[in-house]
Amino acid sequence: TIAELSRWHPSKSSDEQISLKGYIDRTKEGPNDTCYITGEGIAAGSSSPFLETLRKKGLGVMYTVDPVEEYYVQQLQETKAEFE
C-alpha cells in the first residue's frame, strides 16, 4: 500500500526519513496517537512551541512539510491499526 511506501521526517532524527511502521515501532510504549506537526519546513516545525511540550513528554513527532501530508496523516489513522 502507499502507507508502506510513505516516508516522514521524525523529530528525533530529522536527517533521515522513516516509514509509518518505523514511527509506530519507535513509539510502541507511548500513546496510541500519531503525533505530527505541520510547518513550511522542518526548521519551522522544530521551532514550534507545541513541540517543546511533546519533547518534555518524550514523544516523537513526524514533520509534515507539505499541505497534502497533513491531510494524508489524518487519513492514515485508519491504516495505522494494520501496522500495530
Backbone as CSV, one residue per row, in Angstrom:
resi,resn,N_x,N_y,N_z,CA_x,CA_y,CA_z,C_x,C_y,C_z
1,THR,0.833,-1.182,0.000,0.000,0.000,0.000,0.881,1.250,0.000
2,ILE,0.255,2.357,-0.266,1.009,3.623,-0.266,1.495,3.962,1.145
3,ALA,0.759,3.514,2.151,1.184,3.764,3.539,2.529,3.108,3.827
4,GLU,2.772,1.952,3.238,4.036,1.259,3.450,5.198,1.959,2.753
5,LEU,4.901,2.700,1.698,5.939,3.370,0.923,6.245,4.784,1.405
6,SER,5.319,5.378,2.121,5.481,6.763,2.570,6.622,6.888,3.566
7,ARG,7.318,8.011,3.511,8.422,8.285,4.431,8.224,9.664,5.053
8,TRP,8.628,9.777,6.329,8.431,11.001,7.102,9.724,11.376,7.813
9,HIS,9.854,12.650,8.092,10.991,13.138,8.883,10.577,13.094,10.353
10,PRO,11.212,12.255,11.165,10.881,12.225,12.589,11.643,13.304,13.358
11,SER,11.052,13.785,14.431,11.700,14.831,15.229,12.952,14.319,15.930
12,LYS,12.996,13.038,16.224,14.146,12.503,16.949,15.362,12.313,16.058
13,SER,15.175,12.382,14.750,16.289,12.251,13.810,15.853,12.807,12.463
14,SER,15.823,14.113,12.326,15.280,14.727,11.114,16.199,14.593,9.903
15,ASP,17.388,14.000,10.081,18.281,13.778,8.942,17.845,12.579,8.108
16,GLU,17.049,11.705,8.691,16.598,10.520,7.987,15.085,10.584,7.793
17,GLN,14.587,9.704,6.974,13.151,9.561,6.820,12.782,8.145,7.234
18,ILE,11.630,8.011,7.887,11.198,6.694,8.328,9.802,6.404,7.796
19,SER,9.468,5.136,7.777,8.140,4.709,7.364,7.169,4.881,8.527
20,LEU,5.892,4.750,8.241,4.897,4.808,9.301,5.126,3.660,10.284
21,LYS,5.447,2.488,9.768,5.733,1.345,10.641,6.936,1.645,11.528
22,GLY,7.974,2.268,10.979,9.139,2.649,11.775,8.774,3.622,12.876
23,TYR,7.903,4.567,12.560,7.440,5.538,13.560,6.669,4.826,14.664
24,ILE,5.774,3.932,14.276,4.969,3.206,15.250,5.859,2.334,16.136
25,ASP,6.833,1.671,15.519,7.749,0.828,16.290,8.522,1.652,17.322
26,ARG,8.882,2.875,16.956,9.621,3.743,17.888,8.747,4.232,19.029
27,THR,7.437,4.281,18.811,6.535,4.839,19.817,5.637,3.776,20.434
28,LYS,6.015,2.516,20.351,5.191,1.425,20.880,4.803,1.643,22.337
29,GLU,5.714,2.167,23.132,5.440,2.315,24.554,4.784,3.644,24.891
30,GLY,4.547,4.454,23.895,3.936,5.762,24.111,2.447,5.736,23.837
31,PRO,1.891,6.882,23.542,0.457,6.959,23.275,0.110,6.286,21.947
32,ASN,-1.154,5.997,21.767,-1.601,5.368,20.526,-1.792,6.384,19.407
33,ASP,-1.710,7.646,19.724,-1.912,8.680,18.719,-0.642,8.922,17.922
34,THR,-0.833,9.265,16.659,0.280,9.680,15.827,0.465,11.171,16.047
35,CYS,1.649,11.571,16.473,1.929,12.983,16.705,2.624,13.543,15.479
36,TYR,2.100,14.607,14.948,2.730,15.260,13.810,2.570,16.759,13.968
37,ILE,3.471,17.469,13.332,3.420,18.925,13.374,3.619,19.448,11.963
38,THR,2.806,20.419,11.618,2.824,20.980,10.274,3.586,22.297,10.275
39,GLY,4.391,22.476,9.258,5.117,23.724,9.091,5.585,23.856,7.658
40,GLU,6.144,24.990,7.338,6.627,25.224,5.977,7.945,24.513,5.717
41,GLY,8.457,23.865,6.712,9.702,23.120,6.600,10.039,22.525,7.948
42,ILE,11.060,21.699,7.983,11.457,21.066,9.234,11.893,22.118,10.248
43,ALA,12.599,23.140,9.792,13.053,24.188,10.710,11.869,24.893,11.367
44,ALA,10.835,25.180,10.580,9.647,25.836,11.135,8.936,24.923,12.126
45,GLY,8.813,23.643,11.777,8.156,22.698,12.675,8.921,22.487,13.961
46,SER,10.241,22.411,13.851,11.048,22.143,15.040,11.119,23.332,15.992
47,SER,10.756,24.508,15.524,10.769,25.677,16.406,9.393,25.982,17.004
48,SER,8.435,25.109,16.752,7.091,25.316,17.277,7.064,25.143,18.796
49,PRO,6.368,26.031,19.498,6.270,25.887,20.954,5.526,24.612,21.364
50,PHE,4.665,24.097,20.509,3.939,22.863,20.810,4.884,21.668,20.871
51,LEU,5.929,21.702,20.062,6.879,20.600,20.021,7.620,20.461,21.347
52,GLU,7.891,21.566,22.004,8.599,21.520,23.285,7.806,20.730,24.323
53,THR,6.510,20.900,24.343,5.659,20.150,25.271,5.742,18.654,24.994
54,LEU,5.714,18.283,23.729,5.797,16.873,23.360,7.167,16.297,23.689
55,ARG,8.207,17.093,23.468,9.570,16.640,23.799,9.704,16.363,25.295
56,LYS,9.129,17.226,26.128,9.199,17.037,27.577,8.532,15.734,27.988
57,LYS,7.544,15.317,27.222,6.854,14.053,27.499,7.574,12.866,26.864
58,GLY,8.655,13.148,26.130,9.424,12.088,25.494,8.799,11.547,24.226
59,LEU,7.894,12.307,23.632,7.192,11.845,22.439,7.909,12.272,21.165
60,GLY,7.924,11.391,20.203,8.453,11.712,18.890,7.339,12.267,18.014
61,VAL,7.717,13.051,17.047,6.759,13.712,16.175,7.194,13.526,14.728
62,MET,6.225,13.393,13.846,6.516,13.371,12.415,6.284,14.788,11.890
63,TYR,7.245,15.288,11.112,7.074,16.597,10.490,6.303,16.440,9.186
64,THR,5.270,17.242,9.017,4.576,17.303,7.736,4.874,18.680,7.153
65,VAL,5.575,18.690,6.042,6.058,19.956,5.491,5.348,20.339,4.193
66,ASP,4.415,19.521,3.779,3.650,19.788,2.575,2.178,19.724,2.967
67,PRO,1.341,20.637,2.486,-0.078,20.620,2.887,-0.767,19.275,2.668
68,VAL,-0.416,18.563,1.631,-1.063,17.272,1.380,-0.648,16.235,2.427
69,GLU,0.534,16.387,3.017,0.976,15.448,4.043,0.090,15.518,5.285
70,GLU,-0.339,16.719,5.656,-1.209,16.857,6.822,-2.513,16.093,6.594
71,TYR,-3.095,16.266,5.431,-4.323,15.533,5.091,-4.058,14.032,5.092
72,TYR,-2.943,13.641,4.511,-2.589,12.238,4.388,-2.414,11.581,5.757
73,VAL,-1.750,12.265,6.685,-1.548,11.722,8.027,-2.891,11.498,8.714
74,GLN,-3.814,12.415,8.533,-5.134,12.245,9.132,-5.821,10.993,8.582
75,GLN,-5.669,10.741,7.306,-6.266,9.553,6.698,-5.560,8.273,7.148
76,LEU,-4.290,8.370,7.468,-3.529,7.198,7.885,-3.946,6.658,9.248
77,GLN,-4.654,7.436,10.013,-5.068,6.958,11.330,-5.834,5.646,11.214
78,GLU,-6.611,5.495,10.157,-7.354,4.257,9.946,-6.411,3.128,9.543
79,THR,-5.424,3.442,8.740,-4.476,2.440,8.247,-3.488,2.031,9.331
80,LYS,-3.225,2.917,10.266,-2.214,2.688,11.287,-2.451,1.393,12.050
81,ALA,-3.690,1.041,12.278,-4.005,-0.181,13.026,-3.427,-1.417,12.352
82,GLU,-3.267,-1.377,11.044,-2.701,-2.512,10.312,-1.249,-2.767,10.702
83,PHE,-0.531,-1.740,11.139,0.891,-1.858,11.452,1.142,-2.188,12.918
84,GLU,0.139,-2.081,13.743,0.336,-2.284,15.186,0.249,-3.752,15.559
